[in-house]
Short mmCIF file of C-alpha atoms in Angstrom, two decimals:
data_model
loop_
_atom_site.label_atom_id
_atom_site.label_comp_id
_atom_site.label_asym_id
_atom_site.label_seq_id
_atom_site.Cartn_x
_atom_site.Cartn_y
_atom_site.Cartn_z
CA GLY A 1 -26.61 -0.75 -22.97
CA LEU A 2 -24.33 -3.42 -24.53
CA ASP A 3 -25.03 -5.67 -27.29
CA LEU A 4 -23.24 -9.07 -25.73
CA VAL A 5 -21.66 -11.05 -28.42
CA PHE A 6 -20.87 -14.74 -26.90
CA GLY A 7 -18.17 -16.80 -27.56
CA GLY A 8 -16.12 -13.57 -28.76
CA LYS A 9 -11.89 -14.21 -28.16
CA ARG A 10 -9.19 -11.30 -27.64
CA LYS A 11 -5.91 -11.50 -27.53
CA GLU A 12 -3.46 -8.67 -26.21
CA SER A 13 -0.10 -9.08 -24.78
CA TRP A 14 1.95 -6.84 -22.45
CA ASN A 15 6.00 -7.10 -21.60
CA GLU A 16 8.43 -4.89 -19.96
CA LEU A 17 11.74 -5.33 -18.73
CA GLN A 18 11.89 -4.63 -14.51
CA PRO A 19 15.54 -3.56 -13.87
CA LYS A 20 16.52 -2.83 -10.47
CA PHE A 21 19.62 -1.07 -9.39
CA THR A 22 20.85 -0.37 -5.81
CA LEU A 23 23.72 1.46 -3.90
CA ARG A 24 24.47 0.64 -0.33
CA TYR A 25 26.77 1.93 2.07
CA LYS A 26 27.77 1.29 5.68
CA PRO A 27 29.61 3.94 7.56
CA ASN A 28 29.58 2.12 10.82
CA GLU A 29 27.90 -1.72 11.90
CA ASP A 30 24.94 0.11 12.85
CA THR A 31 24.09 2.10 10.12
CA THR A 32 22.99 1.38 6.22
CA MET A 33 22.16 3.91 3.83
CA TYR A 34 20.94 3.16 0.40
CA ALA A 35 19.93 4.29 -3.47
CA ASP A 36 17.32 2.60 -5.38
CA ILE A 37 15.97 2.77 -8.96
CA SER A 38 13.67 0.32 -10.02
CA ARG A 39 10.81 -0.15 -12.41
CA GLY A 40 7.75 -1.73 -11.42
CA PHE A 41 5.23 -3.27 -14.28
CA ARG A 42 1.46 -4.36 -14.12
CA SER A 43 0.06 -6.09 -16.86
CA GLY A 44 -2.90 -4.88 -18.87
CA GLY A 45 -6.35 -6.43 -19.48
CA PHE A 46 -9.93 -6.16 -20.58
CA ASN A 47 -13.38 -4.20 -20.06
CA GLN A 48 -16.29 -5.66 -21.33
CA THR A 49 -16.45 -5.43 -25.16
CA GLY A 50 -17.91 -2.21 -26.47
CA VAL A 51 -17.78 -0.15 -23.12
CA GLY A 52 -15.37 2.40 -25.18
CA GLN A 53 -18.04 3.80 -27.38
CA ALA A 54 -20.88 2.92 -25.08
CA VAL A 55 -19.23 4.73 -21.85
CA PRO A 56 -19.01 8.40 -21.87
CA THR A 57 -15.79 8.48 -19.83
CA PRO A 58 -12.60 9.50 -20.92
CA GLY A 59 -9.60 6.76 -20.28
CA VAL A 60 -12.03 4.07 -20.37
CA SER A 61 -11.91 1.87 -23.38
CA ASP A 62 -12.46 -2.07 -24.23
CA ILE A 63 -8.67 -2.30 -22.99
CA PHE A 64 -7.24 -0.91 -19.76
CA GLU A 65 -3.34 -0.48 -20.56
CA ALA A 66 -0.40 -1.90 -18.41
CA GLN A 67 0.83 0.15 -15.67
CA ILE A 68 4.59 1.25 -15.75
CA ALA A 69 6.07 2.69 -12.41
CA ASP A 70 9.63 4.15 -12.40
CA THR A 71 10.61 5.00 -8.65
CA TYR A 72 13.83 6.53 -7.10
CA GLU A 73 14.63 5.79 -3.52
CA LEU A 74 16.93 7.12 -0.88
CA GLY A 75 16.89 5.47 2.76
CA MET A 76 18.66 4.80 5.90
CA LYS A 77 18.45 2.44 8.80
CA THR A 78 20.34 3.11 11.82
CA PHE A 79 20.60 1.42 15.35
CA PHE A 80 20.95 2.49 18.94
CA GLN A 81 21.14 1.32 22.25
CA ASP A 82 22.87 -2.09 21.59
CA LYS A 83 20.33 -2.73 18.68
CA SER A 84 17.03 -2.08 21.09
CA ILE A 85 16.02 0.58 19.15
CA SER A 86 15.88 0.76 15.34
CA VAL A 87 14.91 3.70 12.97
CA SER A 88 14.41 3.53 9.28
CA PHE A 89 13.81 6.71 7.19
CA ALA A 90 13.34 6.85 3.03
CA ILE A 91 11.95 9.17 0.54
CA TYR A 92 11.12 8.68 -3.02
CA HIS A 93 9.63 9.71 -5.95
CA THR A 94 7.66 7.60 -8.51
CA ASP A 95 6.77 8.62 -12.11
CA PHE A 96 3.50 6.51 -12.61
CA GLU A 97 2.31 5.58 -16.64
CA ASN A 98 -1.27 4.35 -16.80
CA ALA A 99 -2.58 4.43 -13.14
CA TYR A 100 -5.68 2.61 -12.72
CA PHE A 101 -8.97 3.89 -11.86
CA PHE A 102 -12.32 2.39 -10.98
CA LEU A 103 -15.60 3.01 -12.91
CA PHE A 104 -19.30 1.36 -12.47
CA ASP A 105 -21.50 2.90 -15.29
CA PRO A 106 -24.60 2.49 -14.34
CA GLY A 107 -26.04 2.81 -18.08
CA THR A 108 -24.42 -0.34 -18.88
CA SER A 109 -24.40 -1.89 -15.87
CA THR A 110 -20.27 -2.79 -16.22
CA GLN A 111 -17.43 -2.41 -14.01
CA ASN A 112 -14.61 -1.01 -15.35
CA LEU A 113 -10.69 0.01 -15.00
CA GLY A 114 -9.45 3.23 -16.83
CA ASN A 115 -6.30 4.59 -17.46
CA ILE A 116 -4.43 7.54 -16.30
CA PRO A 117 -1.46 8.35 -18.59
CA GLU A 118 0.98 10.32 -16.04
CA VAL A 119 0.99 10.21 -12.23
CA SER A 120 3.74 11.47 -10.23
CA TYR A 121 4.22 10.56 -6.36
CA ASN A 122 6.22 11.94 -3.69
CA GLY A 123 6.83 10.32 -0.50
CA VAL A 124 8.53 9.96 3.07
CA GLU A 125 8.38 7.00 5.34
CA ILE A 126 9.76 6.88 8.69
CA GLU A 127 9.97 3.90 11.44
CA VAL A 128 10.71 3.43 14.55
CA LYS A 129 11.03 -0.11 16.45
CA ALA A 130 12.03 0.12 20.11
CA LEU A 131 12.82 -3.07 22.53
CA VAL A 132 11.58 -1.72 26.10
CA ASN A 133 12.15 -4.74 27.99
CA GLU A 134 12.72 -8.16 27.38
CA TYR A 135 9.13 -8.51 26.91
CA LEU A 136 7.76 -5.44 25.20
CA ASN A 137 8.34 -4.36 21.69
CA LEU A 138 6.78 -1.07 20.19
CA TYR A 139 6.59 0.52 16.83
CA VAL A 140 5.61 3.65 15.01
CA GLY A 141 5.53 4.14 11.45
CA LEU A 142 4.60 7.28 9.44
CA GLY A 143 4.15 7.85 5.62
CA THR A 144 3.19 10.59 3.44
CA THR A 145 2.35 10.66 -0.09
CA ASP A 146 2.00 13.46 -2.34
CA SER A 147 0.27 12.63 -5.56
CA GLU A 148 -0.40 14.60 -8.52
CA ILE A 149 -2.00 13.93 -11.74
CA GLU A 150 0.41 15.18 -14.49
CA LYS A 151 -1.55 14.29 -17.65
CA ALA A 152 -5.44 12.74 -17.73
CA ALA A 153 -7.42 11.55 -20.46
CA ASP A 154 -9.76 14.45 -19.27
CA PRO A 155 -7.40 17.66 -19.29
CA THR A 156 -9.64 19.09 -16.30
CA HIS A 157 -8.25 16.40 -14.09
CA GLN A 158 -4.76 17.64 -14.54
CA GLY A 159 -3.39 18.79 -10.89
CA ASN A 160 -5.87 16.62 -9.07
CA GLN A 161 -4.27 13.90 -6.67
CA ALA A 162 -4.26 10.48 -7.85
CA PRO A 163 -7.37 8.05 -6.69
CA LEU A 164 -6.72 5.45 -4.25
CA VAL A 165 -4.25 7.04 -2.72
CA SER A 166 -3.98 8.13 0.92
CA GLU A 167 -2.40 11.26 1.84
CA TYR A 168 -0.73 9.32 4.69
CA THR A 169 -0.82 6.60 7.09
CA LEU A 170 0.17 6.41 10.61
CA ASN A 171 0.77 2.81 12.35
CA LEU A 172 1.25 2.01 16.02
CA GLY A 173 1.49 -1.44 17.58
CA ALA A 174 2.94 -3.02 20.85
CA THR A 175 3.88 -6.78 21.17
CA PHE A 176 4.03 -8.32 24.95
CA ARG A 177 5.38 -11.21 25.38
CA ARG A 178 6.25 -13.53 28.27
CA PRO A 179 6.72 -16.91 29.68
CA ILE A 180 3.44 -18.38 31.65
CA GLY A 181 2.66 -21.40 34.34
CA ASN A 182 6.00 -23.42 34.62
CA GLY A 183 7.63 -21.48 32.09
CA ASP A 184 7.15 -23.79 29.37
CA LEU A 185 4.13 -21.66 28.07
CA ASP A 186 4.38 -18.21 26.12
CA MET A 187 1.60 -15.82 26.27
CA MET A 188 1.48 -13.21 23.39
CA LEU A 189 -0.73 -10.11 23.56
CA ARG A 190 -0.32 -7.64 20.30
CA ALA A 191 -2.15 -4.53 19.23
CA ASP A 192 -2.02 -2.64 15.93
CA TYR A 193 -3.72 0.44 15.20
CA ALA A 194 -3.78 1.49 11.80
CA VAL A 195 -5.09 5.26 10.84
CA THR A 196 -5.30 6.01 6.94
CA GLY A 197 -6.14 9.52 5.83
CA ASP A 198 -8.36 11.13 3.01
CA THR A 199 -8.44 8.73 0.11
CA TRP A 200 -10.28 10.50 -3.33
CA TRP A 201 -12.06 7.69 -5.20
CA GLU A 202 -11.72 8.98 -8.69
CA PRO A 203 -9.59 11.39 -10.63
CA ALA A 204 -12.14 14.16 -10.90
CA ASN A 205 -11.81 14.39 -6.98
CA ILE A 206 -15.74 14.59 -6.69
CA SER A 207 -15.56 12.46 -3.60
CA LYS A 208 -13.25 11.13 -0.68
CA ARG A 209 -13.10 8.53 2.22
CA SER A 210 -12.39 11.03 5.23
CA LYS A 211 -9.62 10.01 7.78
CA ILE A 212 -10.08 6.39 9.55
CA GLY A 213 -8.62 4.15 12.29
CA VAL A 214 -8.54 0.61 12.72
CA LEU A 215 -7.24 -1.32 15.60
CA ASP A 216 -6.51 -5.19 15.53
CA LEU A 217 -5.76 -7.59 18.48
CA ARG A 218 -4.60 -10.77 18.71
CA VAL A 219 -4.07 -12.95 21.97
CA SER A 220 -2.41 -16.06 21.93
CA ILE A 221 -0.78 -18.91 24.08
CA GLU A 222 1.85 -20.81 22.93
CA LYS A 223 4.16 -23.98 23.78
CA GLU A 224 7.56 -23.73 21.44
CA ASP A 225 7.36 -25.96 18.50
CA SER A 226 4.31 -27.69 19.55
CA TRP A 227 0.63 -25.57 19.64
CA ALA A 228 -0.65 -22.24 19.76
CA LEU A 229 -4.26 -21.46 20.95
CA THR A 230 -5.10 -17.62 19.01
CA PHE A 231 -7.77 -15.27 19.79
CA TRP A 232 -7.91 -12.50 17.22
CA ALA A 233 -10.16 -9.52 16.36
CA LYS A 234 -9.97 -7.13 13.31
CA ASN A 235 -11.57 -3.84 13.53
CA ALA A 236 -12.02 -4.38 17.25
CA LEU A 237 -13.31 -0.37 17.39
CA ASP A 238 -15.88 -1.48 15.00
CA GLU A 239 -14.83 1.49 12.96
CA GLU A 240 -17.50 1.82 10.07
CA TYR A 241 -16.01 2.85 6.63
CA ASN A 242 -16.60 3.20 3.01
CA THR A 243 -14.39 0.54 0.73
#
């Protein structure tokens, strides 16, 4: 267990510049190409005092350090059929310092964040949106992420996949909208189906959540600039999954 000390104070500060450089090129009015280099930052914080000594897990200490992510991205967006169809495509690479992992330690009854010193991500994203007619919109999006622990507090974790990063995501959706009544009201129906691939829970890659699919539904009757009556359901198929 831990010896709790009441009234204790701890102080730490983290800071980092977050530059972003973007180069855009438009070969024609319907196509945009871009290249990005950016840095993301998330401040660190505190676990329970004494955890560093009491919890025998490499990477977990009284302090969890700030996260720094350097991302390099190339992408393109283009339109077809008088802008009724759009296609977006991107590839990216991210070098991540101090990625977090979650640990509940039953011996001390504490919830903690630990750090993974170096993780890399390589990903591809593609999205297609289509206006089928004046009433119906469709979209599909696919993203894949190949993650790897490059350096770990526990050397046996090196080469594993990063925790809490899904191997892929697939999103499908449709929106149907049309006038009803005397034309002064709109009815809107929307369905979104999201598939999330295998997701590991910890850097040791001992356990993972298998693929899940969640359907969200929404029905609205709207009067423009006046009011809307909306019924919605999250996880309408009652998919049960571990969070």
